[in-house]
XYZ file of C-alpha atoms in Angstrom:
506
model
C 135.019 57.387 70.230
C 138.103 57.946 72.377
C 138.170 56.606 75.934
C 138.050 59.186 78.722
C 138.529 56.622 81.492
C 142.013 57.979 82.149
C 140.557 61.231 83.496
C 139.362 61.661 87.069
C 136.050 63.322 87.975
C 137.406 66.889 88.188
C 139.241 66.518 84.886
C 136.090 65.237 83.182
C 134.252 68.382 84.290
C 136.966 70.484 82.647
C 136.773 68.364 79.499
C 133.019 68.840 79.216
C 133.469 72.604 79.669
C 136.149 72.785 76.977
C 133.919 70.852 74.551
C 130.849 73.031 75.211
C 131.237 75.331 72.213
C 132.789 78.720 71.496
C 132.592 79.816 75.142
C 134.332 76.653 76.354
C 137.467 78.439 77.602
C 135.519 80.778 79.895
C 133.328 77.931 81.144
C 136.433 75.895 81.948
C 137.878 78.882 83.806
C 134.704 79.084 85.925
C 134.868 75.354 86.696
C 138.581 75.646 87.554
C 137.981 78.508 90.001
C 135.171 76.583 91.721
C 137.387 73.512 92.026
C 140.153 75.667 93.489
C 137.796 77.111 96.096
C 136.708 73.611 97.076
C 140.296 72.302 97.125
C 143.003 75.028 97.242
C 145.725 72.386 96.730
C 144.345 71.118 93.418
C 146.663 71.137 90.393
C 146.136 70.792 86.652
C 149.420 68.936 86.147
C 147.714 65.527 86.143
C 145.086 66.806 83.680
C 147.791 68.059 81.291
C 149.892 64.893 81.651
C 146.856 62.758 80.791
C 146.270 64.803 77.633
C 149.903 64.180 76.661
C 149.725 60.379 77.072
C 150.079 58.365 73.890
C 146.896 56.892 72.438
C 146.410 54.509 69.510
C 144.268 56.017 66.769
C 141.107 54.202 65.739
C 141.406 54.738 61.992
C 143.725 52.632 59.855
C 146.629 52.559 59.508
C 146.937 52.486 63.292
C 149.326 55.105 64.675
C 150.243 56.422 68.100
C 149.547 60.094 68.881
C 149.225 62.178 72.044
C 145.639 62.004 73.291
C 145.201 65.780 72.872
C 145.715 65.465 69.095
C 142.657 63.197 68.834
C 140.266 65.868 70.072
C 138.415 68.141 67.572
C 139.972 71.520 66.623
C 137.449 73.540 68.678
C 138.463 71.657 71.836
C 142.142 72.398 71.154
C 141.379 76.083 70.577
C 139.430 76.278 73.845
C 142.168 74.357 75.656
C 144.911 76.747 74.537
C 142.764 79.796 75.344
C 142.116 78.343 78.817
C 145.820 77.542 79.372
C 146.745 81.049 78.205
C 144.412 82.562 80.843
C 145.964 80.596 83.718
C 149.513 79.869 82.513
C 150.986 82.031 85.291
C 149.883 79.452 87.911
C 151.004 76.386 85.932
C 154.475 74.779 85.843
C 156.274 75.914 82.705
C 157.447 72.360 82.017
C 153.873 71.035 81.835
C 152.721 73.790 79.457
C 155.706 73.312 77.125
C 155.121 69.547 77.104
C 151.502 70.123 76.056
C 152.579 72.513 73.284
C 155.114 69.947 72.061
C 152.377 67.301 71.875
C 150.061 69.664 69.969
C 152.918 70.227 67.536
C 152.733 66.551 66.537
C 149.356 67.089 64.875
C 149.808 66.138 61.173
C 147.219 68.761 60.147
C 147.987 71.786 62.344
C 145.393 74.510 62.666
C 146.928 77.972 61.940
C 145.053 79.561 64.857
C 146.255 76.870 67.293
C 149.827 77.239 66.007
C 149.750 81.019 66.451
C 148.369 80.848 70.016
C 150.956 78.180 70.851
C 153.774 80.461 69.667
C 152.331 83.386 71.629
C 152.081 81.203 74.730
C 155.750 80.295 74.401
C 156.637 83.985 74.216
C 154.560 84.675 77.332
C 156.476 81.930 79.133
C 159.747 83.628 78.207
C 160.873 80.902 75.820
C 163.156 82.395 73.160
C 161.536 81.646 69.830
C 162.335 83.342 66.535
C 159.462 81.704 64.662
C 156.821 84.188 63.451
C 153.215 83.817 64.578
C 151.996 83.326 60.992
C 152.356 79.987 59.205
C 154.525 79.332 56.101
C 151.326 79.013 54.041
C 150.171 82.430 55.236
C 153.597 83.879 54.383
C 153.429 82.426 50.867
C 149.944 83.859 50.296
C 151.099 87.307 51.408
C 154.011 87.187 48.956
C 151.702 86.154 46.105
C 149.303 88.964 46.961
C 152.137 91.512 46.995
C 153.441 90.329 43.616
C 149.940 90.485 42.175
C 149.309 94.022 43.406
C 152.706 95.580 42.654
C 153.168 95.645 38.857
C 155.567 97.545 36.602
C 155.013 99.242 33.264
C 151.221 99.570 33.448
C 148.629 101.214 35.600
C 147.874 98.746 38.334
C 149.050 97.757 41.786
C 147.264 99.320 44.731
C 145.973 102.170 42.530
C 144.144 99.724 40.241
C 142.821 97.725 43.162
C 141.566 100.813 44.960
C 140.076 102.463 41.877
C 137.921 99.345 41.484
C 136.850 99.683 45.076
C 136.092 103.379 44.522
C 133.833 102.647 41.516
C 131.980 100.018 43.548
C 131.564 102.302 46.515
C 129.923 105.099 44.473
C 126.676 103.106 44.459
C 126.653 102.934 48.268
C 125.087 105.472 50.642
C 126.881 108.662 51.648
C 127.067 107.433 55.263
C 129.887 104.966 54.598
C 131.850 106.871 51.923
C 133.967 108.974 54.249
C 135.220 105.947 56.139
C 136.041 104.080 52.915
C 137.941 107.095 51.605
C 140.016 107.237 54.750
C 140.830 103.548 54.421
C 141.916 104.102 50.788
C 144.316 106.831 51.805
C 145.838 104.651 54.503
C 146.327 101.812 52.029
C 147.892 104.087 49.396
C 150.377 105.355 51.932
C 151.745 101.812 52.177
C 152.650 101.587 48.438
C 156.401 101.620 47.840
C 157.706 101.919 44.288
C 161.219 102.006 42.835
C 161.835 105.548 41.582
C 164.945 104.555 39.637
C 162.859 102.956 36.904
C 161.165 105.355 34.458
C 157.977 103.310 34.147
C 157.827 102.963 37.897
C 158.172 106.754 38.136
C 155.170 107.232 35.881
C 153.281 104.728 38.045
C 154.228 106.746 41.109
C 152.877 109.934 39.541
C 149.605 108.221 38.723
C 149.386 106.964 42.293
C 149.913 110.501 43.630
C 147.197 111.801 41.339
C 144.873 109.135 42.709
C 145.695 110.298 46.209
C 144.919 113.908 45.255
C 141.590 112.848 43.768
C 140.706 110.958 46.899
C 141.745 113.925 49.061
C 139.465 116.187 47.036
C 136.525 113.774 47.366
C 137.179 113.365 51.104
C 137.309 117.131 51.569
C 133.906 117.465 49.915
C 132.539 114.679 52.106
C 133.938 116.331 55.228
C 132.241 119.612 54.308
C 128.908 117.849 53.918
C 129.411 116.033 57.236
C 130.390 119.259 59.006
C 127.277 121.039 57.706
C 125.095 118.147 58.852
C 126.792 118.098 62.264
C 126.278 121.854 62.676
C 122.566 121.493 61.962
C 122.272 118.653 64.435
C 124.283 120.449 67.116
C 121.999 123.477 66.783
C 119.079 121.344 67.984
C 120.995 119.510 70.734
C 122.370 120.742 74.088
C 126.077 121.495 74.148
C 128.132 118.654 75.641
C 130.519 119.496 78.431
C 134.188 118.373 78.172
C 133.531 115.700 80.817
C 130.655 114.307 78.767
C 132.761 114.275 75.604
C 135.428 112.209 77.312
C 133.014 109.625 78.682
C 133.184 106.250 76.882
C 130.133 104.965 75.082
C 127.980 102.934 77.458
C 128.162 99.161 77.123
C 124.675 97.892 76.282
C 122.974 94.532 76.028
C 123.881 94.504 72.317
C 127.261 93.155 73.426
C 125.657 90.025 74.902
C 125.833 86.750 72.945
C 122.609 85.684 71.286
C 121.867 82.803 73.664
C 122.093 85.189 76.655
C 119.811 87.717 74.909
C 117.234 84.957 74.494
C 117.504 84.129 78.202
C 117.089 87.817 79.085
C 113.785 87.904 77.202
C 112.618 84.703 78.893
C 113.508 85.975 82.384
C 111.888 89.338 81.678
C 108.675 87.619 80.629
C 108.851 85.438 83.748
C 109.347 88.415 86.083
C 106.372 90.208 84.558
C 104.045 87.197 84.702
C 101.577 86.694 87.531
C 101.569 82.888 87.350
C 103.413 80.444 89.602
C 106.917 79.446 88.555
C 107.537 75.775 87.745
C 110.826 73.911 87.289
C 111.143 74.957 83.646
C 110.852 78.590 84.746
C 113.577 78.119 87.314
C 115.898 76.516 84.723
C 115.916 79.787 82.773
C 118.210 81.260 85.430
C 120.849 78.620 84.649
C 122.242 81.152 82.165
C 123.904 82.881 85.141
C 126.356 79.988 85.357
C 127.374 80.587 81.735
C 128.165 84.308 82.053
C 131.295 86.188 83.008
C 131.059 89.175 85.369
C 130.555 91.773 82.626
C 127.805 89.715 81.049
C 126.078 89.270 84.427
C 126.134 93.043 84.961
C 124.694 93.637 81.471
C 122.056 90.964 82.036
C 121.002 92.552 85.349
C 120.908 95.970 83.722
C 118.787 94.672 80.835
C 116.334 93.183 83.332
C 116.335 96.442 85.332
C 116.857 94.440 88.529
C 117.646 97.483 90.744
C 114.032 98.618 90.241
C 112.406 95.171 90.397
C 109.235 95.127 92.492
C 109.909 93.715 95.948
C 107.083 91.165 95.899
C 108.978 89.336 93.104
C 112.202 89.054 95.133
C 111.414 85.865 97.112
C 110.568 83.865 93.961
C 113.636 85.123 92.113
C 115.971 84.394 95.040
C 114.453 80.940 95.501
C 115.173 80.178 91.838
C 118.763 81.413 92.116
C 119.337 79.328 95.241
C 118.041 76.240 93.408
C 120.736 76.447 90.721
C 123.298 73.673 90.481
C 126.208 74.199 90.620
C 126.234 77.237 92.890
C 127.066 80.602 91.373
C 130.699 81.676 91.441
C 131.733 84.387 93.892
C 131.982 87.076 91.202
C 128.619 86.170 89.627
C 126.850 86.068 93.008
C 128.410 89.402 94.024
C 127.339 91.101 90.770
C 123.789 89.752 91.110
C 123.467 90.752 94.789
C 124.780 94.247 94.108
C 122.384 94.831 91.218
C 119.374 93.261 92.876
C 119.623 94.546 96.465
C 122.047 97.438 96.979
C 119.827 100.231 95.656
C 116.804 98.889 97.549
C 118.671 98.715 100.860
C 120.316 102.132 100.498
C 116.965 103.783 99.704
C 115.217 102.427 102.830
C 113.534 105.167 104.857
C 111.475 102.780 107.002
C 111.926 99.164 108.155
C 112.479 96.727 105.292
C 109.469 94.885 103.899
C 108.968 91.193 104.581
C 109.822 90.381 100.932
C 113.089 92.326 101.054
C 114.067 90.763 104.395
C 113.370 87.285 103.007
C 115.476 87.945 99.902
C 118.416 89.424 101.806
C 118.530 86.757 104.513
C 118.162 83.828 102.095
C 120.979 85.042 99.839
C 123.184 85.911 102.822
C 122.788 82.425 104.305
C 123.810 80.796 101.004
C 126.372 83.340 99.749
C 127.816 85.047 102.876
C 131.105 86.205 101.341
C 129.586 87.869 98.236
C 126.939 89.429 100.508
C 129.604 90.953 102.779
C 131.529 92.511 99.907
C 128.694 93.419 97.503
C 126.015 94.641 99.925
C 127.036 95.017 103.578
C 130.395 96.681 102.831
C 128.963 99.311 100.435
C 126.093 100.037 102.859
C 128.582 100.625 105.680
C 130.595 102.984 103.452
C 127.530 105.218 103.012
C 127.856 108.272 105.262
C 124.104 108.619 105.699
C 123.318 105.086 106.818
C 120.150 105.153 108.924
C 118.294 102.986 111.403
C 116.400 100.964 108.717
C 119.692 99.858 107.145
C 121.237 99.117 110.560
C 118.201 97.079 111.604
C 118.391 94.954 108.436
C 122.132 94.370 108.794
C 121.631 93.397 112.450
C 119.269 90.665 111.248
C 122.041 89.303 109.038
C 124.596 89.491 111.850
C 122.361 87.648 114.286
C 120.881 85.029 111.977
C 122.971 84.466 108.839
C 126.693 85.047 109.396
C 129.133 82.785 111.218
C 131.962 84.012 113.446
C 134.454 84.463 110.599
C 132.211 86.831 108.641
C 131.123 88.722 111.761
C 134.782 89.440 112.463
C 135.204 90.582 108.848
C 132.329 93.055 109.250
C 133.785 94.372 112.507
C 137.073 95.048 110.700
C 135.133 96.899 107.994
C 133.878 99.329 110.658
C 137.481 100.311 111.429
C 137.641 102.075 108.041
C 134.529 104.261 108.376
C 133.231 107.089 110.517
C 130.947 105.841 113.280
C 127.386 107.004 113.804
C 124.548 105.936 116.118
C 123.227 103.327 113.624
C 126.751 101.976 113.138
C 127.152 101.730 116.925
C 124.074 99.514 117.146
C 125.607 97.211 114.523
C 128.931 97.038 116.355
C 127.075 96.230 119.560
C 125.282 93.369 117.753
C 128.612 92.113 116.441
C 130.064 92.122 119.973
C 127.008 90.326 121.369
C 127.467 87.601 118.740
C 130.973 86.930 120.120
C 133.198 87.069 117.030
C 136.492 85.197 117.155
C 138.835 87.981 118.309
C 142.575 87.596 117.992
C 145.073 89.877 119.707
C 145.794 91.977 116.612
C 142.131 92.673 115.769
C 141.260 93.423 119.404
C 144.115 95.940 119.566
C 142.830 97.620 116.379
C 139.352 97.719 117.903
C 140.529 99.374 121.134
C 142.452 101.958 119.106
C 139.256 102.698 117.224
C 137.317 103.020 120.495
C 139.807 105.538 121.824
C 139.786 107.608 118.622
C 135.969 107.662 118.376
C 135.265 108.285 122.101
C 135.455 112.128 121.947
C 132.619 112.095 119.360
C 130.282 110.086 121.608
C 130.799 111.537 125.078
C 127.022 111.701 125.659
C 126.024 108.595 123.688
C 124.414 105.873 125.779
C 124.851 103.410 122.876
C 128.588 104.012 122.886
C 128.721 103.617 126.677
C 126.798 100.314 126.527
C 129.137 99.065 123.826
C 132.133 99.952 126.005
C 130.544 98.096 128.932
C 130.161 95.002 126.726
C 133.848 95.179 125.816
C 134.944 95.469 129.479
C 132.724 92.620 130.697
C 132.493 90.044 127.904
C 135.989 90.569 126.516
C 137.941 91.312 129.693
C 140.242 88.335 129.020
C 141.532 90.112 125.885
C 142.409 93.350 127.726
C 146.161 93.836 128.284
C 147.917 96.466 130.370
C 148.330 98.701 127.315
C 144.659 98.310 126.447
C 143.641 99.139 130.013
C 145.669 102.342 130.013
C 144.161 103.466 126.697
C 140.603 102.611 127.749
C 141.047 104.450 131.058
C 141.742 107.730 129.234
C 138.790 106.919 126.955
C 136.407 106.640 129.916
C 137.549 109.943 131.350
C 135.663 111.918 128.677
C 132.422 109.916 129.052
C 129.503 112.014 130.351
C 126.711 109.410 130.540
C 125.115 107.882 133.645
C 127.105 104.685 132.912
C 130.476 106.318 133.557
C 130.892 104.910 137.090
C 129.847 101.427 135.949
C 132.421 101.601 133.176
C 135.204 102.671 135.523
C 134.266 99.939 138.007
C 134.303 97.290 135.251
C 137.724 98.468 134.083
C 139.035 98.395 137.674
C 137.925 94.774 138.099
C 140.250 93.689 135.246
C 143.364 92.779 137.286
C 144.971 89.974 135.235
C 146.647 92.333 132.728
C 150.408 92.460 132.301
């Protein structure tokens, strides 16, 4: 057993990910992104250098090899796949050094060699070596010599006629596709027409092609007749529908994730209390990429999950260790909550409020981008949505995220519910800087003509002039003065008096 004492804690996490099976590269990428978020200055150079250090082999005769060569082939495949995904952020020297060390393996794996060559090309290293190995090249030559014969019926025609006899016993459903493949293969046959025997061989090949064309034509006629009968019973598809790609279904999920989907589905439908083993089922979320998370949520029909189940589900998700990545959390929040929040026509239920606030407290950034942002972009946002978002503003988000939400409102049309949210944001005292405050005043001026009789808008303006007077410059004061001129509410005089009291501007 090789010693891993040379690796630090972060590197050992990457090693375990890369040795975790066929999905090791994607798991390592997830670990790497989490480590980067925790420490933006982290680098993989030390990890790569450690893999390149010389190590004495344990078997006799004792030899010295780079440490990376002592790992099993699956680890090396995952390592190269991982490096290929992130090579743009790595020093070229470190990657080339690693590839050089892998090249010292006395028993090179063809797949590892090919990916290594491709990685060199991606790095811009001039390399004339082909991606295939010499052994692969030799096998291709032997195959060509075996298939291309002179003086007797053979070559591709003989090979394909054998395939054709074997395929006659198969069902009609696959015959058309096989015929098409035969034609493509026959088109690749090149014979020397200068030789008389080769000429006869060429004629026989052409006859084979004609026979296949005739068979394919018959098959196409049968398929067309079948299609016409089916189309007569089905509604006509519009051009837009014809161009739509086939939907991605849960069939694309790996088997271990499909098993977890069934376990979670059974758990969600059960009426019993959830224990620790039930909670561990959700650990699969840490082993999925974004597409797989979306498919998993779709398979579980999370958008239509009953609200009384939300608190238990969210509690289980929040118990996971390590925390979900940003992309996974965002995909889960969007699937689980967005539809429920957008469809609110009355104040949110206690279960929905509990779910939203608990996830927002733990995952504020994914919540802002996956739920709050899309809700704000809806033109028909109502008071129930505004009331729920105000709860998040007041109880779950720190100053940084409150400022982010305020900036999101600069990109949408304002309404009365949106005004109540902006007022809540102002009351929570976000960390304004000069640039953002200037953008906000510009937005106030542009929106003012739409809210000349709105008391909510007037109260929001009064908050700006009293609580944020220190941010108001001479230019701001001039713009806000013209803004107050169009106001028709009973607060107009109070607004003008508050603006007049701001005397420190330059």
